[in-house]
Amino acid sequence: MKKRNDMRIGILTGGGDAPGLNGVIRAVVRTATIRYGWKVIGIFDGFEGLMGKTNTKELTPWNTRGILFRGGTILGTTNRGNPFAVKVMEKGRQAEKDLSDSVIKNMKKLKLDAIIVIGGDGSLGIAQKFFRKGIGVIGVPKTIDNDLSATHVTFGFTTAVETATDALDKLHTTAESHHRVIVVEVMGRYAGWIALEAGIAGSADVILIPEIPYDMKQVCAKILERKKANCNSSIVVVAEGAKPLGGEMAVLEKDSSGYALRFAGIGDRVAEDVKKMTGMDVRVTVLGHVQRGGSPCASDRILATQYGVKAVELIAEKRFGHMVSYRPPEITSVPLQQAIRKMKLVDPEGNLVKAAESVGVSFGR
Ligand code: F6P
């Protein structure tokens, strides 16, 4: 093994972006170069930067200055670049090829002793496979959905909740002026965290989440009860993965294992039903990728910085195959194997849901 100050580490960001990614990159670069004297190689566009002709750049504290407050990722990202299942055309048909060995060859060419993968479930799953093939891998969890059970919170989530709350504040005034119901669709995949927290903070009247299948009659009863009391407007927050009792989620695209990659349409579905059942004027706002953009809030910048520092420390301790995790008050780590595909969902009987119901929010049950 090399002398500790000879180390070269790679870093990449994979999957959907989240506010705070640049904060992790900055903290990794500063800790690795200043504290340990290592070199850091930035890999562009997730694992794609290691496939075929490599696409990398040495990162220094100087060329990563002024990025802590910037959304997105200076390294670029993709949710398509899985080296273990690269889509290729073979004899006129689409097939999947395993190019992981060529990625490992490229890592060796770049003289990388370890690699930090900042990603969600998909990228961390790929990281785990490389670890099994002998690569020194450290994972850093990221997702605005906050749906990973191995960590208390992921950076990007709090910023997304702030963005959605700000939108709800604005939608209240227009809904009131026009006596309308406004249905607001937010992200979150299989988890209702963004809908729940933004819904509470933005004083929504109805919150629909995947963990509590909704009954449209209950949703409309709430809206009509408000109307009867002269509140002629209502705000309905719908998580993209919400579903009616006995019905299906509005999934647009799945991966080969059946895991939903994209959702679309539940906001429109709910709006149509509300219109039909209440006769009220209804509008839909799909917040979409605005929730992933913008400057990370202060707590996400702090968490991202702590994650980046910890990732480098794990390399120094050679604790490969681990993922950084936040278990308040500690920043610690868990084996990647235990972390991937273990979702953290909202507890339908938990404190947050109970508090929301106490202040009059309907979950359509
Ligand atoms: O996982 C983060 C997330 O923003 C989800 O909330 C959403 O369903 C999905 O990514 C959208 O991904 P894409 O980048 O493919 O639009």
mmCIF file of C-alpha atoms and ligand atoms in Angstrom:
data_model
loop_
_atom_site.group_PDB
_atom_site.id
_atom_site.type_symbol
_atom_site.label_atom_id
_atom_site.label_comp_id
_atom_site.label_asym_id
_atom_site.label_seq_id
_atom_site.Cartn_x
_atom_site.Cartn_y
_atom_site.Cartn_z
ATOM 1 C CA MET A 1 0.000 0.000 0.000
ATOM 2 C CA LYS A 2 1.128 3.519 -0.759
ATOM 3 C CA LYS A 3 2.439 5.985 1.817
ATOM 4 C CA ARG A 4 -0.607 7.813 3.133
ATOM 5 C CA ASN A 5 0.324 11.132 1.534
ATOM 6 C CA ASP A 6 0.694 9.497 -1.916
ATOM 7 C CA MET A 7 -2.970 8.550 -2.134
ATOM 8 C CA ARG A 8 -5.115 9.444 -5.155
ATOM 9 C CA ILE A 9 -8.839 9.311 -4.668
ATOM 10 C CA GLY A 10 -11.637 9.629 -7.205
ATOM 11 C CA ILE A 11 -14.985 11.270 -6.601
ATOM 12 C CA LEU A 12 -18.188 11.154 -8.631
ATOM 13 C CA THR A 13 -21.840 12.133 -8.308
ATOM 14 C CA GLY A 14 -24.532 9.778 -9.645
ATOM 15 C CA GLY A 15 -28.321 9.707 -9.958
ATOM 16 C CA GLY A 16 -30.613 12.724 -9.636
ATOM 17 C CA ASP A 17 -28.958 15.854 -8.283
ATOM 18 C CA ALA A 18 -29.740 17.289 -4.847
ATOM 19 C CA PRO A 19 -28.824 20.625 -3.265
ATOM 20 C CA GLY A 20 -25.642 20.027 -1.244
ATOM 21 C CA LEU A 21 -23.682 17.851 -3.699
ATOM 22 C CA ASN A 22 -21.138 20.615 -4.240
ATOM 23 C CA GLY A 23 -20.740 20.987 -0.483
ATOM 24 C CA VAL A 24 -19.687 17.317 -0.236
ATOM 25 C CA ILE A 25 -17.249 17.696 -3.158
ATOM 26 C CA ARG A 26 -15.707 20.805 -1.577
ATOM 27 C CA ALA A 27 -15.327 19.151 1.838
ATOM 28 C CA VAL A 28 -13.755 16.024 0.302
ATOM 29 C CA VAL A 29 -11.261 18.084 -1.694
ATOM 30 C CA ARG A 30 -10.271 20.261 1.261
ATOM 31 C CA THR A 31 -9.983 17.432 3.777
ATOM 32 C CA ALA A 32 -8.096 15.111 1.414
ATOM 33 C CA THR A 33 -5.638 17.703 0.118
ATOM 34 C CA ILE A 34 -5.089 19.962 3.132
ATOM 35 C CA ARG A 35 -5.356 17.456 5.996
ATOM 36 C CA TYR A 36 -3.914 14.342 4.322
ATOM 37 C CA GLY A 37 -1.886 15.692 1.376
ATOM 38 C CA TRP A 38 -3.720 13.432 -1.139
ATOM 39 C CA LYS A 39 -4.737 14.137 -4.726
ATOM 40 C CA VAL A 40 -8.419 14.206 -5.676
ATOM 41 C CA ILE A 41 -9.612 13.305 -9.176
ATOM 42 C CA GLY A 42 -13.099 14.480 -10.127
ATOM 43 C CA ILE A 43 -14.933 12.064 -12.448
ATOM 44 C CA PHE A 44 -17.550 13.629 -14.720
ATOM 45 C CA ASP A 45 -21.138 12.411 -15.212
ATOM 46 C CA GLY A 46 -21.133 9.582 -12.702
ATOM 47 C CA PHE A 47 -19.643 6.256 -13.792
ATOM 48 C CA GLU A 48 -19.874 7.406 -17.423
ATOM 49 C CA GLY A 49 -16.659 9.370 -16.797
ATOM 50 C CA LEU A 50 -14.887 6.034 -16.278
ATOM 51 C CA MET A 51 -16.340 4.231 -19.282
ATOM 52 C CA GLY A 52 -14.442 4.207 -22.579
ATOM 53 C CA LYS A 53 -12.377 7.386 -22.838
ATOM 54 C CA THR A 54 -12.182 8.719 -19.282
ATOM 55 C CA ASN A 55 -13.482 12.177 -18.444
ATOM 56 C CA THR A 56 -11.780 13.476 -15.304
ATOM 57 C CA LYS A 57 -10.045 16.495 -13.801
ATOM 58 C CA GLU A 58 -7.850 16.989 -10.749
ATOM 59 C CA LEU A 59 -9.751 18.936 -8.097
ATOM 60 C CA THR A 60 -7.995 21.357 -5.779
ATOM 61 C CA PRO A 61 -9.217 23.776 -3.110
ATOM 62 C CA TRP A 62 -8.648 26.495 -5.726
ATOM 63 C CA ASN A 63 -10.759 25.110 -8.540
ATOM 64 C CA THR A 64 -13.547 24.135 -6.113
ATOM 65 C CA ARG A 65 -13.805 27.598 -4.546
ATOM 66 C CA GLY A 66 -17.198 29.311 -4.259
ATOM 67 C CA ILE A 67 -19.335 26.192 -4.793
ATOM 68 C CA LEU A 68 -20.749 25.554 -1.305
ATOM 69 C CA PHE A 69 -23.852 27.653 -1.937
ATOM 70 C CA ARG A 70 -24.402 26.425 -5.515
ATOM 71 C CA GLY A 71 -27.094 23.871 -6.358
ATOM 72 C CA GLY A 72 -26.472 20.981 -8.770
ATOM 73 C CA THR A 73 -23.091 19.308 -9.086
ATOM 74 C CA ILE A 74 -19.941 20.692 -10.702
ATOM 75 C CA LEU A 75 -19.119 17.104 -11.753
ATOM 76 C CA GLY A 76 -22.344 16.508 -13.656
ATOM 77 C CA THR A 77 -24.485 13.434 -13.092
ATOM 78 C CA THR A 78 -26.673 10.896 -14.832
ATOM 79 C CA ASN A 79 -29.163 8.283 -13.748
ATOM 80 C CA ARG A 80 -28.437 6.086 -16.764
ATOM 81 C CA GLY A 81 -24.738 5.134 -16.501
ATOM 82 C CA ASN A 82 -24.646 1.671 -14.887
ATOM 83 C CA PRO A 83 -21.377 -0.026 -16.009
ATOM 84 C CA PHE A 84 -22.780 -3.452 -15.022
ATOM 85 C CA ALA A 85 -25.698 -3.104 -17.475
ATOM 86 C CA VAL A 86 -24.766 -0.790 -20.340
ATOM 87 C CA LYS A 87 -27.455 -0.635 -23.021
ATOM 88 C CA VAL A 88 -26.025 -1.596 -26.430
ATOM 89 C CA MET A 89 -27.451 -2.595 -29.809
ATOM 90 C CA GLU A 90 -26.560 -6.192 -30.760
ATOM 91 C CA LYS A 91 -27.789 -7.649 -34.047
ATOM 92 C CA GLY A 92 -30.410 -4.923 -34.295
ATOM 93 C CA ARG A 93 -31.699 -5.600 -30.772
ATOM 94 C CA GLN A 94 -31.199 -3.776 -27.505
ATOM 95 C CA ALA A 95 -29.043 -5.744 -25.071
ATOM 96 C CA GLU A 96 -27.175 -5.131 -21.802
ATOM 97 C CA LYS A 97 -23.411 -5.488 -21.476
ATOM 98 C CA ASP A 98 -21.243 -5.652 -18.354
ATOM 99 C CA LEU A 99 -18.434 -3.104 -18.819
ATOM 100 C CA SER A 100 -17.389 -3.056 -15.149
ATOM 101 C CA ASP A 101 -13.957 -4.589 -15.865
ATOM 102 C CA SER A 102 -13.102 -1.808 -18.291
ATOM 103 C CA VAL A 103 -14.108 0.730 -15.614
ATOM 104 C CA ILE A 104 -11.753 -1.008 -13.161
ATOM 105 C CA LYS A 105 -8.980 -0.868 -15.796
ATOM 106 C CA ASN A 106 -9.576 2.868 -16.155
ATOM 107 C CA MET A 107 -9.464 3.345 -12.371
ATOM 108 C CA LYS A 108 -6.076 1.573 -12.388
ATOM 109 C CA LYS A 109 -4.855 3.734 -15.297
ATOM 110 C CA LEU A 110 -5.823 6.803 -13.274
ATOM 111 C CA LYS A 111 -3.963 5.256 -10.294
ATOM 112 C CA LEU A 112 -6.998 5.640 -8.035
ATOM 113 C CA ASP A 113 -6.552 4.038 -4.610
ATOM 114 C CA ALA A 114 -10.162 4.642 -3.633
ATOM 115 C CA ILE A 115 -13.319 6.207 -4.952
ATOM 116 C CA ILE A 116 -16.095 8.197 -3.264
ATOM 117 C CA VAL A 117 -19.520 7.677 -4.804
ATOM 118 C CA ILE A 118 -22.115 10.301 -3.885
ATOM 119 C CA GLY A 119 -25.446 8.901 -4.946
ATOM 120 C CA GLY A 120 -28.852 7.459 -4.211
ATOM 121 C CA ASP A 121 -29.920 3.844 -4.176
ATOM 122 C CA GLY A 122 -28.908 3.151 -7.789
ATOM 123 C CA SER A 123 -25.375 4.590 -7.625
ATOM 124 C CA LEU A 124 -24.727 3.124 -4.175
ATOM 125 C CA GLY A 125 -25.808 -0.288 -5.465
ATOM 126 C CA ILE A 126 -23.244 0.040 -8.272
ATOM 127 C CA ALA A 127 -20.644 1.163 -5.703
ATOM 128 C CA GLN A 128 -21.337 -1.942 -3.647
ATOM 129 C CA LYS A 129 -20.780 -4.157 -6.718
ATOM 130 C CA PHE A 130 -17.400 -2.495 -7.356
ATOM 131 C CA PHE A 131 -16.493 -3.021 -3.696
ATOM 132 C CA ARG A 132 -17.218 -6.733 -4.143
ATOM 133 C CA LYS A 133 -14.808 -6.681 -7.096
ATOM 134 C CA GLY A 134 -12.036 -5.376 -4.816
ATOM 135 C CA ILE A 135 -12.299 -1.603 -5.339
ATOM 136 C CA GLY A 136 -11.897 0.705 -2.321
ATOM 137 C CA VAL A 137 -15.304 2.354 -2.330
ATOM 138 C CA ILE A 138 -16.948 4.782 0.090
ATOM 139 C CA GLY A 139 -20.585 5.830 -0.374
ATOM 140 C CA VAL A 140 -22.213 9.142 0.486
ATOM 141 C CA PRO A 141 -26.041 9.093 0.488
ATOM 142 C CA LYS A 142 -27.951 11.779 -1.382
ATOM 143 C CA THR A 143 -31.575 12.231 -2.264
ATOM 144 C CA ILE A 144 -34.170 14.938 -1.801
ATOM 145 C CA ASP A 145 -36.648 12.124 -1.026
ATOM 146 C CA ASN A 146 -35.094 11.352 2.413
ATOM 147 C CA ASP A 147 -36.082 7.723 1.942
ATOM 148 C CA LEU A 148 -32.914 5.910 3.065
ATOM 149 C CA SER A 149 -33.338 4.005 6.312
ATOM 150 C CA ALA A 150 -29.599 3.915 7.061
ATOM 151 C CA THR A 151 -29.373 7.640 7.704
ATOM 152 C CA HIS A 152 -31.499 10.021 9.768
ATOM 153 C CA VAL A 153 -31.644 12.583 6.982
ATOM 154 C CA THR A 154 -30.118 13.088 3.529
ATOM 155 C CA PHE A 155 -28.816 16.475 2.403
ATOM 156 C CA GLY A 156 -31.065 18.157 -0.142
ATOM 157 C CA PHE A 157 -34.247 17.095 1.633
ATOM 158 C CA THR A 158 -34.535 20.161 3.861
ATOM 159 C CA THR A 159 -33.903 22.475 0.901
ATOM 160 C CA ALA A 160 -36.572 20.663 -1.130
ATOM 161 C CA VAL A 161 -39.040 21.042 1.762
ATOM 162 C CA GLU A 162 -38.207 24.768 1.970
ATOM 163 C CA THR A 163 -38.805 25.165 -1.781
ATOM 164 C CA ALA A 164 -42.125 23.315 -1.639
ATOM 165 C CA THR A 165 -43.221 25.288 1.444
ATOM 166 C CA ASP A 166 -42.417 28.564 -0.286
ATOM 167 C CA ALA A 167 -44.543 27.452 -3.262
ATOM 168 C CA LEU A 168 -47.445 26.555 -0.949
ATOM 169 C CA ASP A 169 -47.281 29.986 0.710
ATOM 170 C CA LYS A 170 -47.620 31.576 -2.728
ATOM 171 C CA LEU A 171 -50.375 29.229 -3.891
ATOM 172 C CA HIS A 172 -52.515 29.983 -0.803
ATOM 173 C CA THR A 173 -52.994 33.616 -1.807
ATOM 174 C CA THR A 174 -54.013 32.896 -5.400
ATOM 175 C CA ALA A 175 -56.275 30.003 -4.318
ATOM 176 C CA GLU A 176 -58.014 32.299 -1.813
ATOM 177 C CA SER A 177 -58.461 35.120 -4.333
ATOM 178 C CA HIS A 178 -60.098 32.824 -6.914
ATOM 179 C CA HIS A 179 -61.959 30.556 -4.461
ATOM 180 C CA ARG A 180 -60.169 27.575 -5.937
ATOM 181 C CA VAL A 181 -58.810 24.243 -4.905
ATOM 182 C CA ILE A 182 -55.151 23.993 -5.853
ATOM 183 C CA VAL A 183 -53.611 20.537 -6.049
ATOM 184 C CA VAL A 184 -49.828 20.636 -5.650
ATOM 185 C CA GLU A 185 -47.837 17.578 -6.750
ATOM 186 C CA VAL A 186 -44.456 17.142 -5.095
ATOM 187 C CA MET A 187 -41.643 14.594 -5.537
ATOM 188 C CA GLY A 188 -40.561 11.766 -3.216
ATOM 189 C CA ARG A 189 -40.951 8.474 -5.128
ATOM 190 C CA TYR A 190 -42.309 5.801 -2.754
ATOM 191 C CA ALA A 191 -41.978 8.062 0.306
ATOM 192 C CA GLY A 192 -44.238 10.900 1.433
ATOM 193 C CA TRP A 193 -41.641 12.898 3.393
ATOM 194 C CA ILE A 194 -41.570 15.996 1.181
ATOM 195 C CA ALA A 195 -45.383 16.103 0.951
ATOM 196 C CA LEU A 196 -45.799 15.575 4.684
ATOM 197 C CA GLU A 197 -43.243 18.108 5.909
ATOM 198 C CA ALA A 198 -43.957 20.786 3.290
ATOM 199 C CA GLY A 199 -47.687 20.171 3.751
ATOM 200 C CA ILE A 200 -47.458 20.780 7.505
ATOM 201 C CA ALA A 201 -45.136 23.797 7.130
ATOM 202 C CA GLY A 202 -47.222 25.243 4.285
ATOM 203 C CA SER A 203 -50.551 24.655 6.111
ATOM 204 C CA ALA A 204 -52.072 22.343 3.525
ATOM 205 C CA ASP A 205 -55.654 21.215 4.093
ATOM 206 C CA VAL A 206 -55.153 17.769 2.587
ATOM 207 C CA ILE A 207 -51.902 15.773 2.312
ATOM 208 C CA LEU A 208 -51.844 12.583 0.252
ATOM 209 C CA ILE A 209 -48.858 10.266 0.652
ATOM 210 C CA PRO A 210 -47.982 6.795 -0.668
ATOM 211 C CA GLU A 211 -47.976 5.334 2.856
ATOM 212 C CA ILE A 212 -51.683 6.189 3.391
ATOM 213 C CA PRO A 213 -53.815 5.205 0.384
ATOM 214 C CA TYR A 214 -56.526 7.834 0.101
ATOM 215 C CA ASP A 215 -60.286 7.658 -0.129
ATOM 216 C CA MET A 216 -61.507 10.418 -2.481
ATOM 217 C CA LYS A 217 -64.770 10.715 -0.532
ATOM 218 C CA GLN A 218 -62.800 11.713 2.584
ATOM 219 C CA VAL A 219 -60.675 14.175 0.601
ATOM 220 C CA CYS A 220 -63.764 15.880 -0.822
ATOM 221 C CA ALA A 221 -65.562 15.806 2.537
ATOM 222 C CA LYS A 222 -62.720 17.919 3.944
ATOM 223 C CA ILE A 223 -62.879 20.401 1.053
ATOM 224 C CA LEU A 224 -66.677 20.710 1.305
ATOM 225 C CA GLU A 225 -66.542 21.079 5.105
ATOM 226 C CA ARG A 226 -64.236 24.080 4.559
ATOM 227 C CA LYS A 227 -66.571 25.492 1.918
ATOM 228 C CA LYS A 228 -69.508 25.193 4.288
ATOM 229 C CA ALA A 229 -67.533 27.227 6.822
ATOM 230 C CA ASN A 230 -66.978 29.909 4.145
ATOM 231 C CA CYS A 231 -63.413 28.857 3.325
ATOM 232 C CA ASN A 232 -63.846 28.661 -0.420
ATOM 233 C CA SER A 233 -60.291 27.625 -1.172
ATOM 234 C CA SER A 234 -58.245 24.573 -0.243
ATOM 235 C CA ILE A 235 -54.704 23.378 -0.790
ATOM 236 C CA VAL A 236 -54.182 19.683 -1.493
ATOM 237 C CA VAL A 237 -50.562 18.456 -1.430
ATOM 238 C CA VAL A 238 -50.077 15.175 -3.299
ATOM 239 C CA ALA A 239 -46.880 13.127 -3.230
ATOM 240 C CA GLU A 240 -46.071 11.830 -6.715
ATOM 241 C CA GLY A 241 -46.293 8.247 -5.393
ATOM 242 C CA ALA A 242 -49.681 8.661 -3.668
ATOM 243 C CA LYS A 243 -52.389 6.192 -4.626
ATOM 244 C CA PRO A 244 -56.118 5.740 -4.049
ATOM 245 C CA LEU A 245 -57.391 2.947 -1.816
ATOM 246 C CA GLY A 246 -57.270 -0.221 -3.896
ATOM 247 C CA GLY A 247 -55.634 1.690 -6.774
ATOM 248 C CA GLU A 248 -52.206 1.995 -8.356
ATOM 249 C CA MET A 249 -49.382 4.522 -8.191
ATOM 250 C CA ALA A 250 -48.953 6.747 -11.255
ATOM 251 C CA VAL A 251 -45.673 5.232 -12.444
ATOM 252 C CA LEU A 252 -44.291 6.410 -15.790
ATOM 253 C CA GLU A 253 -41.083 4.370 -15.997
ATOM 254 C CA LYS A 254 -39.613 1.372 -14.137
ATOM 255 C CA ASP A 255 -36.171 -0.247 -14.136
ATOM 256 C CA SER A 256 -35.650 -3.925 -15.001
ATOM 257 C CA SER A 257 -36.325 -4.934 -11.373
ATOM 258 C CA GLY A 258 -39.693 -3.141 -11.346
ATOM 259 C CA TYR A 259 -38.479 -0.202 -9.219
ATOM 260 C CA ALA A 260 -40.199 3.030 -10.283
ATOM 261 C CA LEU A 261 -37.805 5.550 -11.829
ATOM 262 C CA ARG A 262 -40.361 8.191 -12.762
ATOM 263 C CA PHE A 263 -43.844 9.095 -11.640
ATOM 264 C CA ALA A 264 -46.320 11.387 -13.383
ATOM 265 C CA GLY A 265 -49.998 12.219 -13.339
ATOM 266 C CA ILE A 266 -51.349 11.747 -9.821
ATOM 267 C CA GLY A 267 -51.912 15.513 -9.391
ATOM 268 C CA ASP A 268 -54.154 15.613 -12.473
ATOM 269 C CA ARG A 269 -56.006 12.494 -11.374
ATOM 270 C CA VAL A 270 -56.778 13.950 -7.937
ATOM 271 C CA ALA A 271 -57.757 17.324 -9.453
ATOM 272 C CA GLU A 272 -60.210 15.718 -11.882
ATOM 273 C CA ASP A 273 -61.865 13.757 -9.076
ATOM 274 C CA VAL A 274 -62.116 16.838 -6.828
ATOM 275 C CA LYS A 275 -63.698 18.812 -9.666
ATOM 276 C CA LYS A 276 -66.207 16.067 -10.397
ATOM 277 C CA MET A 277 -67.130 15.440 -6.775
ATOM 278 C CA THR A 278 -67.230 19.032 -5.438
ATOM 279 C CA GLY A 279 -68.050 21.087 -8.531
ATOM 280 C CA MET A 280 -65.346 23.556 -7.485
ATOM 281 C CA ASP A 281 -62.814 25.288 -9.713
ATOM 282 C CA VAL A 282 -59.575 23.279 -9.465
ATOM 283 C CA ARG A 283 -56.015 23.925 -10.673
ATOM 284 C CA VAL A 284 -52.898 21.764 -10.581
ATOM 285 C CA THR A 285 -49.301 22.803 -9.940
ATOM 286 C CA VAL A 286 -46.609 20.174 -10.485
ATOM 287 C CA LEU A 287 -43.533 21.464 -8.666
ATOM 288 C CA GLY A 288 -41.190 19.014 -10.402
ATOM 289 C CA HIS A 289 -37.473 19.642 -10.658
ATOM 290 C CA VAL A 290 -37.637 23.070 -9.043
ATOM 291 C CA GLN A 291 -37.452 20.999 -5.816
ATOM 292 C CA ARG A 292 -34.026 19.680 -6.812
ATOM 293 C CA GLY A 293 -32.573 23.043 -7.803
ATOM 294 C CA GLY A 294 -31.334 26.168 -6.120
ATOM 295 C CA SER A 295 -29.008 26.993 -3.315
ATOM 296 C CA PRO A 296 -28.856 24.486 -0.440
ATOM 297 C CA CYS A 297 -30.194 25.786 2.881
ATOM 298 C CA ALA A 298 -27.762 26.234 5.778
ATOM 299 C CA SER A 299 -28.448 22.866 7.420
ATOM 300 C CA ASP A 300 -27.918 21.025 4.099
ATOM 301 C CA ARG A 301 -24.587 22.833 3.610
ATOM 302 C CA ILE A 302 -23.506 21.774 7.096
ATOM 303 C CA LEU A 303 -24.608 18.146 6.623
ATOM 304 C CA ALA A 304 -22.915 17.992 3.204
ATOM 305 C CA THR A 305 -19.684 19.304 4.721
ATOM 306 C CA GLN A 306 -19.805 16.734 7.531
ATOM 307 C CA TYR A 307 -20.484 13.910 5.040
ATOM 308 C CA GLY A 308 -17.544 14.947 2.858
ATOM 309 C CA VAL A 309 -15.126 15.090 5.801
ATOM 310 C CA LYS A 310 -16.319 11.705 7.083
ATOM 311 C CA ALA A 311 -15.960 10.071 3.650
ATOM 312 C CA VAL A 312 -12.265 11.009 3.558
ATOM 313 C CA GLU A 313 -11.746 9.850 7.139
ATOM 314 C CA LEU A 314 -13.242 6.469 6.232
ATOM 315 C CA ILE A 315 -10.703 6.137 3.421
ATOM 316 C CA ALA A 316 -7.889 7.020 5.838
ATOM 317 C CA GLU A 317 -9.197 4.271 8.142
ATOM 318 C CA LYS A 318 -9.566 1.896 5.130
ATOM 319 C CA ARG A 319 -13.198 1.228 6.006
ATOM 320 C CA PHE A 320 -14.127 0.483 2.418
ATOM 321 C CA GLY A 321 -17.563 -0.758 1.434
ATOM 322 C CA HIS A 322 -19.096 1.660 3.933
ATOM 323 C CA MET A 323 -21.536 4.519 3.527
ATOM 324 C CA VAL A 324 -21.462 7.717 5.557
ATOM 325 C CA SER A 325 -24.525 8.027 7.740
ATOM 326 C CA TYR A 326 -26.027 10.532 10.174
ATOM 327 C CA ARG A 327 -27.225 9.079 13.454
ATOM 328 C CA PRO A 328 -27.786 12.185 15.588
ATOM 329 C CA PRO A 329 -25.637 13.448 17.138
ATOM 330 C CA GLU A 330 -22.982 11.309 15.362
ATOM 331 C CA ILE A 331 -21.797 11.250 11.780
ATOM 332 C CA THR A 332 -20.933 7.585 11.464
ATOM 333 C CA SER A 333 -20.965 4.852 8.803
ATOM 334 C CA VAL A 334 -22.809 1.657 7.867
ATOM 335 C CA PRO A 335 -21.840 -1.144 5.463
ATOM 336 C CA LEU A 336 -23.202 -0.326 1.980
ATOM 337 C CA GLN A 337 -24.770 -3.760 1.893
ATOM 338 C CA GLN A 338 -27.024 -2.829 4.820
ATOM 339 C CA ALA A 339 -27.894 0.561 3.380
ATOM 340 C CA ILE A 340 -29.083 -0.025 -0.163
ATOM 341 C CA ARG A 341 -32.710 -0.595 -1.084
ATOM 342 C CA LYS A 342 -33.848 -0.302 2.535
ATOM 343 C CA MET A 343 -36.433 2.412 2.336
ATOM 344 C CA LYS A 344 -37.441 4.730 5.146
ATOM 345 C CA LEU A 345 -41.150 5.436 4.812
ATOM 346 C CA VAL A 346 -43.552 7.650 6.743
ATOM 347 C CA ASP A 347 -45.206 5.867 9.668
ATOM 348 C CA PRO A 348 -48.970 6.348 9.152
ATOM 349 C CA GLU A 349 -49.396 6.274 12.942
ATOM 350 C CA GLY A 350 -46.257 8.292 13.720
ATOM 351 C CA ASN A 351 -45.922 11.638 15.501
ATOM 352 C CA LEU A 352 -45.794 13.814 12.395
ATOM 353 C CA VAL A 353 -48.944 12.366 10.858
ATOM 354 C CA LYS A 354 -50.716 12.536 14.231
ATOM 355 C CA ALA A 355 -49.680 16.185 14.718
ATOM 356 C CA ALA A 356 -50.929 17.063 11.234
ATOM 357 C CA GLU A 357 -54.280 15.364 11.896
ATOM 358 C CA SER A 358 -54.552 17.182 15.238
ATOM 359 C CA VAL A 359 -54.413 20.508 13.455
ATOM 360 C CA GLY A 360 -57.075 19.436 10.983
ATOM 361 C CA VAL A 361 -55.132 18.066 8.004
ATOM 362 C CA SER A 362 -56.915 15.283 6.129
ATOM 363 C CA PHE A 363 -54.897 12.365 4.746
ATOM 364 C CA GLY A 364 -57.999 11.106 2.953
ATOM 365 C CA ARG A 365 -58.624 8.309 5.448
HETATM 366 O O1 F6P B 1 -35.092 10.663 -6.300
HETATM 367 C C1 F6P B 1 -35.149 12.025 -6.552
HETATM 368 C C2 F6P B 1 -36.200 12.355 -7.563
HETATM 369 O O2 F6P B 1 -36.235 13.749 -7.721
HETATM 370 C C3 F6P B 1 -37.592 11.806 -7.243
HETATM 371 O O3 F6P B 1 -38.244 12.533 -6.238
HETATM 372 C C4 F6P B 1 -38.240 11.838 -8.608
HETATM 373 O O4 F6P B 1 -39.259 10.879 -8.726
HETATM 374 C C5 F6P B 1 -37.096 11.474 -9.519
HETATM 375 O O5 F6P B 1 -35.911 11.792 -8.824
HETATM 376 C C6 F6P B 1 -37.116 12.167 -10.858
HETATM 377 O O6 F6P B 1 -35.984 11.787 -11.551
HETATM 378 P P1 F6P B 1 -35.533 12.320 -13.012
HETATM 379 O O7 F6P B 1 -34.221 12.992 -12.781
HETATM 380 O O8 F6P B 1 -35.394 11.087 -13.825
HETATM 381 O O9 F6P B 1 -36.577 13.254 -13.511
#
